[in-house]
Short mmCIF file of C-alpha atoms and ligand atoms in Angstrom, two decimals:
data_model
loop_
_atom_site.label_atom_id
_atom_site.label_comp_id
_atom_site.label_asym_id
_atom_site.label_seq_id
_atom_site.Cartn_x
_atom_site.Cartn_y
_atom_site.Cartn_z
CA UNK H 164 122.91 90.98 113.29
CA UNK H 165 122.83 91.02 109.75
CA UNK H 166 123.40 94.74 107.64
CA UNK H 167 119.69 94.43 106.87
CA UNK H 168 118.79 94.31 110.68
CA UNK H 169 120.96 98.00 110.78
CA UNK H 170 118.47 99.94 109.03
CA UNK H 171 115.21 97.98 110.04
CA UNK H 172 112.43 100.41 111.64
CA UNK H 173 111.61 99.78 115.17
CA UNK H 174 108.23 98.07 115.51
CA UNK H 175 107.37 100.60 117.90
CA UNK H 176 108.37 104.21 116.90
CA UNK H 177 111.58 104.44 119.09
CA UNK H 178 112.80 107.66 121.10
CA UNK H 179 113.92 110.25 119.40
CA UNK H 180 117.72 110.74 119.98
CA UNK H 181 118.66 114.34 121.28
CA UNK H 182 120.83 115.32 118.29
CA UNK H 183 117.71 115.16 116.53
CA UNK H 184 115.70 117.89 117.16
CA UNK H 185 112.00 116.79 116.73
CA UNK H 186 110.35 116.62 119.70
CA UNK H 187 112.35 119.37 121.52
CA UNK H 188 111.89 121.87 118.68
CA UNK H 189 110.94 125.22 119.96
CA UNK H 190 107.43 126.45 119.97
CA UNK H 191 107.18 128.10 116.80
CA UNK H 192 105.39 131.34 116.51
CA UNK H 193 102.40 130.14 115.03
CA UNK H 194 101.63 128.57 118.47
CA UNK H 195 100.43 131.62 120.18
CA UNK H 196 97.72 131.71 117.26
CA UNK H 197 93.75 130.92 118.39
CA UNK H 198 93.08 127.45 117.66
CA UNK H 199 91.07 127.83 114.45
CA UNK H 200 92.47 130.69 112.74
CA UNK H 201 91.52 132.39 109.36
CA UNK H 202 93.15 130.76 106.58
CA UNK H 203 96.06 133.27 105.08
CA UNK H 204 94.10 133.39 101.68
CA UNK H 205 90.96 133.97 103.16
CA UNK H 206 92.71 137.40 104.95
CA UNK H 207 94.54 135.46 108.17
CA UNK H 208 98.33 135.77 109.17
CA UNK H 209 99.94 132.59 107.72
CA UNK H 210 100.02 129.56 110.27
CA UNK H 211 104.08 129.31 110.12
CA UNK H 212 106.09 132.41 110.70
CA UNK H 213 108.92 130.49 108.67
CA UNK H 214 108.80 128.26 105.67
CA UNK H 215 108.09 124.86 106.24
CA UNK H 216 109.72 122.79 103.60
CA UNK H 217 109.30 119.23 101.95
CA UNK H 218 113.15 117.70 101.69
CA UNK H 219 114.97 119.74 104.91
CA UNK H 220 117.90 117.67 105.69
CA UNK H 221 118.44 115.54 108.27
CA UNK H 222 121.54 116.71 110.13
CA UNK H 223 122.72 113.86 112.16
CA UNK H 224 125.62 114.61 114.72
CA UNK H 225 127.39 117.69 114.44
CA UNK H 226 130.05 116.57 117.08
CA UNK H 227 130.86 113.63 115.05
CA UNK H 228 131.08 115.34 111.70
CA UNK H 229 132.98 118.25 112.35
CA UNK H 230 135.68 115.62 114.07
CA UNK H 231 135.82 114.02 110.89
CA UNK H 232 136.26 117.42 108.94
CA UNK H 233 139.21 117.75 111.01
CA UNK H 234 140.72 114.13 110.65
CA UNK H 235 140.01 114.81 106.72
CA UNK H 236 141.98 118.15 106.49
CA UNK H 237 144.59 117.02 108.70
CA UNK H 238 144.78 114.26 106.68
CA UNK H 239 145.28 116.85 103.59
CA UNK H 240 143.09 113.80 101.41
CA UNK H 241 139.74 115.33 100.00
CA UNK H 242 139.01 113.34 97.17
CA UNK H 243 139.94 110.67 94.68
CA UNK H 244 138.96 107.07 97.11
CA UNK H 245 139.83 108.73 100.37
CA UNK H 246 139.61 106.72 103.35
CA UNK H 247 135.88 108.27 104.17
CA UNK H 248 134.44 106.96 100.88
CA UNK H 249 135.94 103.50 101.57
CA UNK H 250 134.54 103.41 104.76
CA UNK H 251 131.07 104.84 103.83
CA UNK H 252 131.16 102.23 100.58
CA UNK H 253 131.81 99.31 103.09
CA UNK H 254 129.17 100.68 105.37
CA UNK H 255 126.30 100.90 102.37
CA UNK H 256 126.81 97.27 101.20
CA UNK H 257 126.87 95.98 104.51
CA UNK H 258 123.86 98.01 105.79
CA UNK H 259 121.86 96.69 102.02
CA UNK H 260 123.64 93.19 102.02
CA UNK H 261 124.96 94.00 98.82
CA UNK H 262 128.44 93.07 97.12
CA UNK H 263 129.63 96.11 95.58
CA UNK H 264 128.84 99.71 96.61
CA UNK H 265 130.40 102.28 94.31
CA UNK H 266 129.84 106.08 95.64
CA UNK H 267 129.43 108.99 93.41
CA UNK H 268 129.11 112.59 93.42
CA UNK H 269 125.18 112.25 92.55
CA UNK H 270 122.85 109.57 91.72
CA UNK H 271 122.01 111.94 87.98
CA UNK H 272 125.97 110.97 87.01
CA UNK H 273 125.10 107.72 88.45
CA UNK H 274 122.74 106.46 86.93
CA UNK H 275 124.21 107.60 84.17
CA UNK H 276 127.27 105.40 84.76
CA UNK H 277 125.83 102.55 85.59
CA UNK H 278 123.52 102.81 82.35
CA UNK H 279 126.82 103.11 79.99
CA UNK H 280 128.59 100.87 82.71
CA UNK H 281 125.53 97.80 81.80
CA UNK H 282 125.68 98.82 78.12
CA UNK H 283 122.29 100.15 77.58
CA UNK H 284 121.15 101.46 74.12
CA UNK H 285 118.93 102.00 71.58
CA UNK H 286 115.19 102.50 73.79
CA UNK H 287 115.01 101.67 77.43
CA UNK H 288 111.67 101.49 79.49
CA UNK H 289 110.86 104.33 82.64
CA UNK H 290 108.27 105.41 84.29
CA UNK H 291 106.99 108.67 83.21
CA UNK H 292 105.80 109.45 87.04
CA UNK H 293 109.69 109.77 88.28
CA UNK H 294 112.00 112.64 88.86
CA UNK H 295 113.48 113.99 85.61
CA UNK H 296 117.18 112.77 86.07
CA UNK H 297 115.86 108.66 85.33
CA UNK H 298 114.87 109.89 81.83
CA UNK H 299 117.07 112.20 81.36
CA UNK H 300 120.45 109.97 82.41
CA UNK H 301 119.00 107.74 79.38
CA UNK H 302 118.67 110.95 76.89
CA UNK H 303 121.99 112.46 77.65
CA UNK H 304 123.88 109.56 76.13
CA UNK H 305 121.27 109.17 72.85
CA UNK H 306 119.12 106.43 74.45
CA UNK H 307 115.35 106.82 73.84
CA UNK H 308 113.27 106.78 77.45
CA UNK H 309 110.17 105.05 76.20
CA UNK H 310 107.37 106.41 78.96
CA UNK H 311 105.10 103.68 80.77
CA UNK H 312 102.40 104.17 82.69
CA UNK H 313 101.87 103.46 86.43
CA UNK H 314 100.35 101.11 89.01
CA UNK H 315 97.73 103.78 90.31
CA UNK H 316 97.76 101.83 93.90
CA UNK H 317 101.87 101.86 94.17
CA UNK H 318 102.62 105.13 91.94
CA UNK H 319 105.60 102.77 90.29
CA UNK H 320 105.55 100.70 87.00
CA UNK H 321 102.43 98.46 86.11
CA UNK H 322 103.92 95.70 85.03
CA UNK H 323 101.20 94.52 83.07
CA UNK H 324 101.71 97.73 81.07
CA UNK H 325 105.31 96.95 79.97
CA UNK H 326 105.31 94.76 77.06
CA UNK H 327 103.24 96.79 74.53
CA UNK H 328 106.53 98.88 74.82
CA UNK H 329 108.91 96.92 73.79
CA UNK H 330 110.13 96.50 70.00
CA UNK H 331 113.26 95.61 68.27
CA UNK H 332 115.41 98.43 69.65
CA UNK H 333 114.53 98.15 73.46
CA UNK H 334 117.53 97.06 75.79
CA UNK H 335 116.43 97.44 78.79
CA UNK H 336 114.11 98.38 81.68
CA UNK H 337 114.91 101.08 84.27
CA UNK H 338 112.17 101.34 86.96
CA UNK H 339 111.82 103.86 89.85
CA UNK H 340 110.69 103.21 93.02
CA UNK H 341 108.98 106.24 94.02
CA UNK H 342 108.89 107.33 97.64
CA UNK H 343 110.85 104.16 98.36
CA UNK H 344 108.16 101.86 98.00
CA UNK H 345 109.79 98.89 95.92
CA UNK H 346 108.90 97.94 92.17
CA UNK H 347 106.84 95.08 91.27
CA UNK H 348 110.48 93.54 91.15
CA UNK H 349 109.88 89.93 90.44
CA UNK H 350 107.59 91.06 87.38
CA UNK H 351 109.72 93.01 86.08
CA UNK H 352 112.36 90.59 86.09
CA UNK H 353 110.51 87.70 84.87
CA UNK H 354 109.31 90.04 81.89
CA UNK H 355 113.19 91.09 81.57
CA UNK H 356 114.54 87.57 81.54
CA UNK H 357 111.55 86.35 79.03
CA UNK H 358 112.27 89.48 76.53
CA UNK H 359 115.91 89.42 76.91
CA UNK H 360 116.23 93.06 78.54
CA UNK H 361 118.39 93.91 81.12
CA UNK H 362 116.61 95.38 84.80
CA UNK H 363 118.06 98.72 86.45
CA UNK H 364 116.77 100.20 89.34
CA UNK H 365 116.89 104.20 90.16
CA UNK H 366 116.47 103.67 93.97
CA UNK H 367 117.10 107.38 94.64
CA UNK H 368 114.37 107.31 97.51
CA UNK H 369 114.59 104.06 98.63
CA UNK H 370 118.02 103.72 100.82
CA UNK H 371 116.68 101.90 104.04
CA UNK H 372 113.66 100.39 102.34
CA UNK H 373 112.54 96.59 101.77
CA UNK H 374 110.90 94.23 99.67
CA UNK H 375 109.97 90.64 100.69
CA UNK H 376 112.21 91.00 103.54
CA UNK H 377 115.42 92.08 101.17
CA UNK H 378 116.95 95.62 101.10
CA UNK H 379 116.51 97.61 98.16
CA UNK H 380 120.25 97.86 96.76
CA UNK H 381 120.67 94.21 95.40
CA UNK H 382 117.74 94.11 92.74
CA UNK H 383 118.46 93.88 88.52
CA UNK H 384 121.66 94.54 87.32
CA UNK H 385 122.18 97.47 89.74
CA UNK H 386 120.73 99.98 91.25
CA UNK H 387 121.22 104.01 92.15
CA UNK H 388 120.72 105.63 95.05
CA UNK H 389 120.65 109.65 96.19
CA UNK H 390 122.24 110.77 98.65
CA UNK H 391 121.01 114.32 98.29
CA UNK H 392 120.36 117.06 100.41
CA UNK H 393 117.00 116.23 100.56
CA UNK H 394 117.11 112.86 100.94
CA UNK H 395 116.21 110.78 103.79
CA UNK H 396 120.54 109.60 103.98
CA UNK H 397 122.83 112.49 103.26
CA UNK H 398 125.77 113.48 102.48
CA UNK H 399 125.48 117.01 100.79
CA UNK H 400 125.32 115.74 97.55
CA UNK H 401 126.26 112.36 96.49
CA UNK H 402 124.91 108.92 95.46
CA UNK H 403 125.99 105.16 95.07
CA UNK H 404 125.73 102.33 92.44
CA UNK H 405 124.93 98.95 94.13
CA UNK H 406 125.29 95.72 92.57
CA UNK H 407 126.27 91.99 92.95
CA UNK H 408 128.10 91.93 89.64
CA UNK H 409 131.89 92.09 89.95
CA UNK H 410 132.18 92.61 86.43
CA UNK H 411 129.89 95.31 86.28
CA UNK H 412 130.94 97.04 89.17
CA UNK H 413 134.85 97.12 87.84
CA UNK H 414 133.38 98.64 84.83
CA UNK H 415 131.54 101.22 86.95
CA UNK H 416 134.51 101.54 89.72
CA UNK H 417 136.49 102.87 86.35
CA UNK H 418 134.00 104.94 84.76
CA UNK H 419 133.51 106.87 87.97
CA UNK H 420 137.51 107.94 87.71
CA UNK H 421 138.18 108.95 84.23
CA UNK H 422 138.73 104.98 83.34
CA UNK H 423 142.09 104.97 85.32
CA UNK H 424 143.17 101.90 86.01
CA UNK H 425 146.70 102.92 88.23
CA UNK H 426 149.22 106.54 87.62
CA UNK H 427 148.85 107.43 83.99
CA UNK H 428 146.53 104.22 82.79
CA UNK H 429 143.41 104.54 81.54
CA UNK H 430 142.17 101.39 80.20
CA UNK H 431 137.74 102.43 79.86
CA UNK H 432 135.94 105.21 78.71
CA UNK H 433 135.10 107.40 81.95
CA UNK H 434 133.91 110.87 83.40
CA UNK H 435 134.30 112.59 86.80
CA UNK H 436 131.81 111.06 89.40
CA UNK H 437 133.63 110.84 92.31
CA UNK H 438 132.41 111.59 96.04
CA UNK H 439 134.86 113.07 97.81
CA UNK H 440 135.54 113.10 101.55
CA UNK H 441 133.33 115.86 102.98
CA UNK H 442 130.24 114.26 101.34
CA UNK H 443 131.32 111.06 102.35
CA UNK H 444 132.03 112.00 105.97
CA UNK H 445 128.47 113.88 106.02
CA UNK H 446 127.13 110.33 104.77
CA UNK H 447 128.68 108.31 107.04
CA UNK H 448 127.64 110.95 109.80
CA UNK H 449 123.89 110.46 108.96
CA UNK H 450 124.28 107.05 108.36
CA UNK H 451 124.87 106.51 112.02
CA UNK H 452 121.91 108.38 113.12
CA UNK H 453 119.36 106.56 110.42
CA UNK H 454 117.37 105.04 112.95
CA UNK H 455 116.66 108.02 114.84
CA UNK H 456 115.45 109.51 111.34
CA UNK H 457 113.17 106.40 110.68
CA UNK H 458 111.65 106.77 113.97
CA UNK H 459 110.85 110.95 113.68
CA UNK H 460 109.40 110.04 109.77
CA UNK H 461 107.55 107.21 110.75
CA UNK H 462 105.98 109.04 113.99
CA UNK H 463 105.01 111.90 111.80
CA UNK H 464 103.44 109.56 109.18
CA UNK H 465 101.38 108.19 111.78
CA UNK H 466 100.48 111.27 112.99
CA UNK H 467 99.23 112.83 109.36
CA UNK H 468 97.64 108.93 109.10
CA UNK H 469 96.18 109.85 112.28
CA UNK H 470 95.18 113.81 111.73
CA UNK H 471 93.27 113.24 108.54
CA UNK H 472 91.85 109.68 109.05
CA UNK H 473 88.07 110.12 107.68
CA UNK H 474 88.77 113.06 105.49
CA UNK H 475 86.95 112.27 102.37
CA UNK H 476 88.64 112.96 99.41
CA UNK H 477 92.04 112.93 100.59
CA UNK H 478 94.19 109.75 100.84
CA UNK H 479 97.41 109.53 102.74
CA UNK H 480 100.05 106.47 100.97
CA UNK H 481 100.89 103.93 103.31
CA UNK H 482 104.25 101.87 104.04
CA UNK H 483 103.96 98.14 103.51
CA UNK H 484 104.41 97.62 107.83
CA UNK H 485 105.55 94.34 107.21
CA UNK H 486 108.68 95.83 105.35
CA UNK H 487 111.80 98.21 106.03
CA UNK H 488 110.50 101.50 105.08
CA UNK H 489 112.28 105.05 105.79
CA UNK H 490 108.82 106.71 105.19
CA UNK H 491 111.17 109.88 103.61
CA UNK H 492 108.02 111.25 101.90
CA UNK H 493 104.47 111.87 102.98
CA UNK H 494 102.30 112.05 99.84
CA UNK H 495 98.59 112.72 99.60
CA UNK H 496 96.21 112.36 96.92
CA UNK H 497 93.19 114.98 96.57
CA UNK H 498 90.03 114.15 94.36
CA UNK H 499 88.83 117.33 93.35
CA UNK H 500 85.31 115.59 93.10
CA UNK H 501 84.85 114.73 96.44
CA UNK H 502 86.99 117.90 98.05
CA UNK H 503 85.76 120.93 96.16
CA UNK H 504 88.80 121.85 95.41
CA UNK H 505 91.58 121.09 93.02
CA UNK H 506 94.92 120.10 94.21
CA UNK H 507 96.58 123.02 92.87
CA UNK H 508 94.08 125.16 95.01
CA UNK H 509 95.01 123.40 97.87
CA UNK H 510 98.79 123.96 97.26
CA UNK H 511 97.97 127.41 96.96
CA UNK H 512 96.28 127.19 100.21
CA UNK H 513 99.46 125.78 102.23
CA UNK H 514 101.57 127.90 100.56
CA UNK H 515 99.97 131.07 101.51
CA UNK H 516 100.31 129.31 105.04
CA UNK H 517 103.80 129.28 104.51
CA UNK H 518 104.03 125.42 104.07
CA UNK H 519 105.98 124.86 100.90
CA UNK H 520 103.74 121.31 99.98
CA UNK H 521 105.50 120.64 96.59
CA UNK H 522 103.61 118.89 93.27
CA UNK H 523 106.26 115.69 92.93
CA UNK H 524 106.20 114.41 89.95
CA UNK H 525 103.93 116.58 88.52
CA UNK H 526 103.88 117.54 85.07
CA UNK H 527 105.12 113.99 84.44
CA UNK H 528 108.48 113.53 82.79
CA UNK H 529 106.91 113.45 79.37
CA UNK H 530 105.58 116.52 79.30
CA UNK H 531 108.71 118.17 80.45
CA UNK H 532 111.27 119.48 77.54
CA UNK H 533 112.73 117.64 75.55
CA UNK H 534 110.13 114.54 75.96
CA UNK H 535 107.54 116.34 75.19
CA UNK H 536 108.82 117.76 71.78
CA UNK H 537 109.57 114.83 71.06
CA UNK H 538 106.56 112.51 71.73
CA UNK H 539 103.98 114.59 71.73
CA UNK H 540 101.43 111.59 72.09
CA UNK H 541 102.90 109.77 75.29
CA UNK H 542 100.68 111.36 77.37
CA UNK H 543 97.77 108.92 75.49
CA UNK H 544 99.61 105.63 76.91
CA UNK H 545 99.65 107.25 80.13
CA UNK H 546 96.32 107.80 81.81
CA UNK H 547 97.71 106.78 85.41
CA UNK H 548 100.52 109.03 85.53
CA UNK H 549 98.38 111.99 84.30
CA UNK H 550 95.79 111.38 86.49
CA UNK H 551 98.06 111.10 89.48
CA UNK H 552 100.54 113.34 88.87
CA UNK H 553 97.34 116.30 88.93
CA UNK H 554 96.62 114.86 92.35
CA UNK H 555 99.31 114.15 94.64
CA UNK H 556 100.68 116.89 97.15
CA UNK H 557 104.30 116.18 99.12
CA UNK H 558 103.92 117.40 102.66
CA UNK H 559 106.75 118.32 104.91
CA UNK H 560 108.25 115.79 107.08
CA UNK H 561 111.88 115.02 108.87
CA UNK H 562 113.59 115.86 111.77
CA UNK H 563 112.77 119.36 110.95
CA UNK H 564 108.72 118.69 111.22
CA UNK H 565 107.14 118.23 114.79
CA UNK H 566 104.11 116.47 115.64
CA UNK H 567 102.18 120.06 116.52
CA UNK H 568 103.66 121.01 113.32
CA UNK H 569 101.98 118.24 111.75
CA UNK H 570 98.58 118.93 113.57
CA UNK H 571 98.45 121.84 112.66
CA UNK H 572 98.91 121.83 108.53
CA UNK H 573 96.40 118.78 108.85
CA UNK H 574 94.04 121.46 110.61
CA UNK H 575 94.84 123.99 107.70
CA UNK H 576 93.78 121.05 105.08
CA UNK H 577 90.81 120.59 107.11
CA UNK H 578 89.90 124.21 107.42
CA UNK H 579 90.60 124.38 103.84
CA UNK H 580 88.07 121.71 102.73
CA UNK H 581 85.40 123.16 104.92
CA UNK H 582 85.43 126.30 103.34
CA UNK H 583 86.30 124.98 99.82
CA UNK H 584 83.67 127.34 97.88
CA UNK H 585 85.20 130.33 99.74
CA UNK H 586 88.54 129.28 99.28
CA UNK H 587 87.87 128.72 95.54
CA UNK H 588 86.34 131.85 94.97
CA UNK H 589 88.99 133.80 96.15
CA UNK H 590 91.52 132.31 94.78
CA UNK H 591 89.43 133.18 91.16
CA UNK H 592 89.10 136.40 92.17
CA UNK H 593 93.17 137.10 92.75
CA UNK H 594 93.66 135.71 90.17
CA UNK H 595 91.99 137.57 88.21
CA UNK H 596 92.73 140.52 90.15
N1 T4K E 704 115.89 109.93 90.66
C1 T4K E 704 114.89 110.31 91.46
C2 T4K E 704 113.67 109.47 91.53
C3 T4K E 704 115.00 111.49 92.23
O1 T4K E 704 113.97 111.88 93.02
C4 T4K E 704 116.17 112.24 92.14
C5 T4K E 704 116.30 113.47 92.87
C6 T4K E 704 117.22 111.79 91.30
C7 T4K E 704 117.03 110.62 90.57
C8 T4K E 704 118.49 112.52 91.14
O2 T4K E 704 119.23 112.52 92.34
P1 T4K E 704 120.43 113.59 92.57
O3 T4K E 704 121.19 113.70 91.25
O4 T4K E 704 119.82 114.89 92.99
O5 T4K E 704 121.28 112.94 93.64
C9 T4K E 704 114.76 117.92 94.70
C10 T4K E 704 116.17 117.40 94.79
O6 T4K E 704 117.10 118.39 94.36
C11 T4K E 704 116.39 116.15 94.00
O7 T4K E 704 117.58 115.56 94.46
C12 T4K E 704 115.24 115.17 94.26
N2 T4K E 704 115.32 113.99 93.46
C13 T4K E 704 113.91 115.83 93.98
C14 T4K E 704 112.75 114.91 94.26
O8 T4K E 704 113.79 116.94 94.83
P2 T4K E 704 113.86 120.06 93.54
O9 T4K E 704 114.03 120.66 92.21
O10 T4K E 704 112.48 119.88 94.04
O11 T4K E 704 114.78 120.82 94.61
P3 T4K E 704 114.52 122.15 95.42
O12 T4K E 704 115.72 123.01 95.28
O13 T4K E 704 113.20 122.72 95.09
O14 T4K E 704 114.55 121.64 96.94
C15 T4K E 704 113.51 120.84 97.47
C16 T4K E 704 113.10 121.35 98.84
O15 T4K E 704 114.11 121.07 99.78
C17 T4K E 704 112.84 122.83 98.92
O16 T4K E 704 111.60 123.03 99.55
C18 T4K E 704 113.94 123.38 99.79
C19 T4K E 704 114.44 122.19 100.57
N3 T4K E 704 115.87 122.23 100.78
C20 T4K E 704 116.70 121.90 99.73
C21 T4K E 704 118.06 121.90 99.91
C22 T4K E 704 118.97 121.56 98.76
C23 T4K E 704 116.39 122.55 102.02
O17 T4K E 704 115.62 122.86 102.94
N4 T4K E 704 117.75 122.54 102.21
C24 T4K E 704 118.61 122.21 101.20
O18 T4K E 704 119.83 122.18 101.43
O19 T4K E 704 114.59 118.63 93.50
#
């Protein structure tokens, strides 16, 4: 078995293992409601009692983690390379069939690492439909993020889009794969390699994901990973670098500890991004129980696939089957056109329902602070990203998120849409109220 063959989906969706709690959740409140119920901003009780959230953790084994908490304060080691991070380090690059795995207390610090780790400067290339921490791990350390649009079918880079970006001062090119869907990677390199630029990857969603048959984790130079909360592996907070350059990764393994080299010797420039051993023993923890998390995200995928096949105006993206996918994030895309209703509407629909949907990536990086002081214009190279970011809509998924939980804010979208000019006019009217 090879690490790749660790994290690979089942091709059935397998049974869920009882320290996940899926399919054994208890009924929720909501249950006892009639079958089509008012919609909360129409005047009906919300359809969740409690708050139904995009990005609740996967647990994994409680057993197993709080016996490591003990081994690790027994041990009296909490930090600095403990035993845990070497073990969940080994773990990563064998699971990604990657050389060099370098954890750290969050993928922000790390990508920032590994982009003053590869020597990046002057302007580097993003997406500007990404999480703010790509750009902003470029702006910290004075390096222009130069904002490209996107691929409208894969929400990541259009590679065809690239080049008019690049002038005398570009470096490099730092993609995103968003929603752990993989980059155009082999474009992107060949345009790197042609133009001289070096290739980073900000795989913060893609841990457990595959392209051409090859784990995300051994693309470009190197690539980050988050193991957030939120994330589909992890371990509190934390992250890792990944990369098949020993070079590279000595440069990063010193940068992540001050620049230490051994008691008293510091031989590199460095900061403080360390995991220590509770994150680390969390990640391992969930890192044993991926599969089980893959099987509960991919069931509920199918079943949102399922609950709002033929609903016009509202597409569901789909995982490439033929690939390792952790299918961490169910994203829709309404068309306000076809709907009658704006996707903003419909957020404010689930929300009253007490399902927090969330807007990812919307405004688009360059219209946050300080990008968009500072290029006020980017949004007019970026049609895609503008367009899409003022559609999508995260929905809640994980081992928190049942199938009859997934039915059932499928049935408020549909409810929703059949109503739209009711739901639209009073939502004008409160808020005008
Ligand atoms: N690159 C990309 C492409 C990223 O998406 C991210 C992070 C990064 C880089 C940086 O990685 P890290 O430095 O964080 O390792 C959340 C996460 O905080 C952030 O990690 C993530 N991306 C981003 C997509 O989502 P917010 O501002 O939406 O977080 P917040 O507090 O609104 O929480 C999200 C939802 O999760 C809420 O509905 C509540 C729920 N939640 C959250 C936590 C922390 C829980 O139920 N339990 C929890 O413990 O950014």
């Amino acid at each position: 078995m090879t690490g790749y063959d660790r994290v690979r989906p089942c091709s059935t969706p397998a049974p869920v293992s009882p320290i996940f709690h899926t399919q054994a959740l208890p009924p929720t409140p909501c249950m006892a409601k009639s079958p089509v119920p008012e919609l909360a901003v129409l005047g009906g009780t919300p359809a969740f009692a409690q708050s139904l959230h995009v990005g609740r953790p996967n647990l994994g084994d409680r057993e197993r983690l709080f016996a490591r908490f003990n081994e690790m304060l027994d041990r009296r080691w909490l930090s600095n390379n403990g035993p845990f991070v070497q073990e969940f380090e080994r773990r990563i690059s064998e699971s990604l069939g990657v050389k060099h795995a370098i954890c750290v207390c969050n993928a922000t610090i790390g990508l920032e690492i590994a982009i003053r780790a590869a020597d990046l400067s002057g302007e580097v290339i993003v997406p500007a439909y990404t999480f703010v921490a790509t750009a902003h791990a470029l702006q910290w350390q004075e390096i222009t993020p130069v904002f490209a649009d996107m691929d409208p079918a894969t929400h990541n880079l259009d590679p065809t889009l690239i080049e008019r970006h690049i002038t005398p001062r570009t470096t490099a090119i730092l993609g995103t794969h968003v929603w752990g869907r993989p980059c155009a990677v082999a474009a992107l390199q060949e345009i790197a390699t042609r133009r001289g630029l070096k290739l980073m990857f900000d795989a913060a969603h893609a841990f457990g994901c595959s392209l051409g048959g090859r784990s995300v984790g051994g693309f470009g130079l190197a690539e980050v990973f988050s193991f957030h909360a939120t994330k589909f592996l992890n371990s509190f907070e934390g992250g890792a670098i990944t990369t098949n350059d020993d070079a590279l990764a000595q440069r990063i393994r010193l940068m992540t500890n001050f620049g230490f080299a051994g008691f008293d010797k510091v031989i590199h420039i460095g900061t403080n991004g360390k995991m220590n051993e509770a994150c680390a023993a969390m990640g391992l923890t969930c890192l044993e129980g991926i599969n089980e998390v893959v099987a509960v995200n991919r069931r509920n995928h199918a079943a949102y696939k399922t609950s709002l096949a033929g609903v016009p105006g509202i597409s569901l993206i789909a995982y490439d089957e033929a690939e390792q996918n952790n299918y961490q994030y169910i994203v829709i895309e309404v068309d306000e056109s076809v709907v009658g209703l704006h996707r903003d509407e419909l957020v404010r629909v689930l929300h009253a329902e007490n399902v927090l949907a969330r807007k990812y990536f919307w405004p688009g990086v360059h219209r946050m602070e300080p990008y968009c002081s500072l290029f006020p214009h980017a949004h007019l190279l970026l049609p895609e990203t503008e367009r899409v970011a003022g559609q999508v809509i995260v929905l809640p998924t994980g081992t928190a998120v049942s199938e009859v939980d997934v039915a059932r804010i499928c049935g408020l979208i549909r409810s929703a849409l059949d109503q739209a000019p009711a739901v639209r006019a009073r939502l004008v009217a409160a808020a005008s109220s």
